[in-house]
Coordinates of C-alpha atoms in Angstrom, one line a residue:
M33 CA -38.5 108.6 -46.6
P34 CA -40.4 107.2 -44.1
L35 CA -38.9 107.6 -40.6
I36 CA -37.5 104.1 -39.3
P37 CA -38.0 104.6 -35.0
E38 CA -34.7 104.5 -33.4
E39 CA -34.0 101.5 -31.4
P40 CA -34.4 101.8 -28.0
Q41 CA -31.2 102.0 -25.8
I42 CA -31.0 100.1 -22.9
H43 CA -28.8 100.9 -20.2
E44 CA -26.5 98.9 -18.0
K45 CA -28.1 100.0 -14.9
A46 CA -31.7 99.2 -15.8
Q47 CA -30.9 95.6 -16.8
G48 CA -32.2 92.5 -14.8
P49 CA -30.2 90.2 -12.7
R50 CA -28.3 87.9 -14.8
A51 CA -29.2 84.2 -14.7
T52 CA -24.9 83.3 -14.9
P53 CA -22.2 85.6 -13.6
A54 CA -20.1 86.6 -16.5
S55 CA -16.8 85.3 -17.3
G56 CA -14.1 85.6 -14.2
R57 CA -17.0 87.2 -11.7
T58 CA -18.1 85.6 -8.8
A59 CA -21.8 86.1 -8.3
P60 CA -22.4 87.8 -5.3
T61 CA -24.3 85.4 -2.1
P62 CA -27.4 86.6 -1.5
R63 CA -27.9 87.6 2.2
P64 CA -30.5 86.0 4.3
V65 CA -33.5 87.8 5.1
P66 CA -33.2 88.2 9.1
G67 CA -36.5 87.1 10.6
P68 CA -37.7 87.9 13.8
R69 CA -35.6 88.0 17.1
P70 CA -35.7 85.1 19.4
A71 CA -36.9 85.8 22.8
A72 CA -34.0 86.5 25.4
P73 CA -33.2 83.1 27.4
P74 CA -34.8 84.1 31.1
R75 CA -31.8 84.6 33.5
P76 CA -30.5 81.8 35.9
G77 CA -33.0 81.2 38.6
R78 CA -35.6 83.6 37.3
P79 CA -38.4 82.0 34.9
G80 CA -39.1 83.8 31.7
P81 CA -42.3 85.2 31.1
A82 CA -45.6 83.3 30.7
R83 CA -47.2 83.1 27.0
P84 CA -50.1 83.8 26.9
A85 CA -52.3 80.9 25.2
P86 CA -54.2 81.5 22.0
P87 CA -58.0 83.0 22.2
A88 CA -59.2 79.6 20.8
Q89 CA -57.4 77.6 23.7
R90 CA -58.3 80.2 26.3
A91 CA -61.8 79.8 25.6
S92 CA -61.5 76.2 25.4
R93 CA -60.1 76.2 29.2
D94 CA -62.2 78.3 30.3
A95 CA -65.4 75.9 29.4
S96 CA -63.7 73.2 30.6
A97 CA -63.3 74.9 34.2
S98 CA -66.5 76.0 34.2
A99 CA -68.0 72.9 33.2
V100 CA -69.8 70.9 36.0
P101 CA -70.2 67.2 35.5
K102 CA -73.6 65.7 35.4
P103 CA -74.7 63.1 38.1
G104 CA -73.2 59.8 37.2
S105 CA -70.9 61.1 34.7
S106 CA -68.0 58.8 34.1
G107 CA -65.5 61.7 32.0
P108 CA -62.4 62.6 32.9
A109 CA -63.7 64.9 35.3
A110 CA -65.7 62.5 37.6
A111 CA -62.5 60.6 37.3
A112 CA -60.6 63.1 38.9
A113 CA -63.3 63.9 41.5
A114 CA -63.0 60.2 42.7
P115 CA -61.1 59.6 46.1
T116 CA -57.8 58.3 45.7
T117 CA -56.3 55.3 47.7
P118 CA -53.0 56.2 49.3
Q119 CA -49.8 54.6 48.8
I120 CA -49.1 52.1 52.1
Q121 CA -45.4 51.6 52.9
L122 CA -44.6 49.3 55.6
I123 CA -41.7 50.0 58.1
P124 CA -41.0 46.5 60.4
A125 CA -40.3 47.4 63.8
S126 CA -40.9 45.9 67.2
P127 CA -43.5 47.7 69.7
E128 CA -41.0 48.8 71.4
G129 CA -38.6 50.6 68.3
A130 CA -42.4 51.1 66.4
L131 CA -42.1 55.1 67.8
D132 CA -38.7 55.3 67.1
A133 CA -39.1 54.3 63.1
A134 CA -42.1 56.6 63.2
E135 CA -39.8 59.4 63.8
E136 CA -37.5 58.6 61.2
A137 CA -39.7 58.0 58.6
V138 CA -41.1 61.9 59.7
D139 CA -37.7 63.2 59.1
L140 CA -37.1 61.6 56.0
L141 CA -40.4 63.0 54.8
L142 CA -39.4 66.6 56.1
D143 CA -35.6 66.4 54.3
S144 CA -37.3 65.0 51.0
G145 CA -39.3 68.3 51.0
R146 CA -42.4 67.5 52.6
T147 CA -43.7 70.3 55.0
P148 CA -44.5 69.6 58.4
G149 CA -47.9 70.4 58.5
D150 CA -48.6 68.0 55.7
V151 CA -47.6 65.0 58.3
L152 CA -50.1 63.2 60.9
V153 CA -48.8 60.5 63.4
I154 CA -50.8 58.2 65.2
T155 CA -49.5 55.8 68.3
T156 CA -51.4 52.7 69.2
G157 CA -50.0 52.6 72.7
E158 CA -48.1 55.0 74.4
P159 CA -48.5 58.7 73.4
H160 CA -46.1 60.4 71.7
P161 CA -44.4 62.4 74.4
W162 CA -45.3 65.8 72.2
A163 CA -49.1 65.1 72.3
A164 CA -48.6 64.1 76.2
H165 CA -46.8 67.3 76.7
E166 CA -49.8 69.5 74.8
L167 CA -52.4 67.5 76.2
S168 CA -51.2 68.9 79.6
F169 CA -51.9 72.1 78.8
G170 CA -55.6 71.3 77.8
E171 CA -57.4 69.8 75.1
S172 CA -58.3 73.6 73.9
A173 CA -54.3 74.2 73.7
Y174 CA -53.8 70.7 71.9
W175 CA -56.6 70.9 69.2
A176 CA -55.7 74.4 68.5
Q177 CA -52.4 73.5 67.5
H178 CA -54.0 71.0 65.2
D179 CA -56.3 73.4 63.4
A180 CA -53.0 75.6 62.7
G181 CA -51.9 72.9 60.3
D182 CA -48.2 74.5 60.8
D183 CA -46.6 71.3 62.3
V184 CA -46.7 67.7 62.3
F185 CA -49.1 66.6 64.7
Y186 CA -49.3 63.7 67.3
A187 CA -52.4 61.7 68.4
D188 CA -53.4 58.3 69.7
A189 CA -55.7 56.0 68.1
A190 CA -58.7 57.4 70.7
L191 CA -58.1 60.8 69.6
A192 CA -57.3 59.7 65.9
A193 CA -61.0 59.8 64.6
R194 CA -61.2 63.9 65.4
A195 CA -57.7 64.7 63.3
A196 CA -58.3 66.4 60.0
S197 CA -57.3 64.7 56.6
R198 CA -53.0 65.2 55.7
P199 CA -51.4 64.4 52.9
V200 CA -49.1 61.7 54.9
V201 CA -50.1 59.8 58.0
V202 CA -47.6 57.7 59.8
V203 CA -48.5 55.2 62.4
A204 CA -46.5 53.7 64.5
V205 CA -47.9 50.3 66.1
N206 CA -46.2 51.1 69.7
G207 CA -48.6 48.5 71.6
G208 CA -52.2 48.7 73.0
P209 CA -54.9 46.4 72.4
E210 CA -55.3 45.1 69.4
A211 CA -58.7 47.2 68.8
A212 CA -56.4 50.1 68.9
A213 CA -54.4 49.3 66.3
V214 CA -57.5 48.6 64.2
T215 CA -58.7 51.6 65.4
A216 CA -55.6 53.9 64.3
L217 CA -54.9 52.0 61.2
S218 CA -58.7 52.5 60.0
A219 CA -58.4 56.2 61.0
A220 CA -54.9 56.7 59.1
H221 CA -56.5 54.9 55.8
S222 CA -59.4 57.4 55.8
R223 CA -56.9 60.6 56.6
A224 CA -53.8 59.9 54.0
G225 CA -54.2 61.9 51.3
A226 CA -51.0 60.5 49.2
L227 CA -49.1 58.3 51.1
L228 CA -49.8 55.9 54.5
I229 CA -46.4 54.7 56.5
V230 CA -47.2 51.8 59.1
C231 CA -44.3 51.1 61.6
G232 CA -44.9 48.0 63.5
D233 CA -45.2 43.9 63.4
P234 CA -45.2 43.3 59.7
Q235 CA -47.9 40.2 60.4
Q236 CA -49.9 42.1 62.6
I237 CA -50.1 45.0 60.2
N238 CA -51.0 42.7 57.0
S239 CA -54.0 41.1 59.1
V240 CA -55.3 44.2 59.8
L241 CA -55.4 45.8 56.7
G242 CA -56.6 42.4 54.9
A243 CA -59.2 42.6 56.8
G244 CA -60.5 45.7 54.9
V245 CA -59.2 48.4 56.6

């Protein structure tokens, strides 16, 4: 008689997962696969480590940093290189109170976070007491403090043309001839990087500024 091959036995442990749970048994909920752990948040007051940019981004950033705009180009690089016009703020004050108004403006600037070296103060009439005191020791010592650039610097209209540009320039129209106001405002406008504050008579200031200063 031919031999009948035995029917293979299927053991319970070799069976695959059941599509539906057996009656009376609850199928266990599959546990999620843990993903990568998120980076620990930075401690308060301490910035977290900077993540390096992908190689493609670094390459494009390096290329843009080393690109030199061609003469006459009008792209973003040319716009960034264009000189900026400072914002102008007018503080009404009489010639007698213009210097006090300028001092209050300087105090507010320093309280808001400006460093003293950011500020240049120009007067049109009597010089600021600090300038008069420092000039008594000679112009060399006076301009040495200007070149140090670590404190508020005060100059009158005649000396303002020698002062370097600073982010903020404050003008006190505290008297003096009309030509002194024109000289001071012209120097201040060309030296203010971000903000020009003018303390004085609004009508006089607007007439000077409207003349193209």
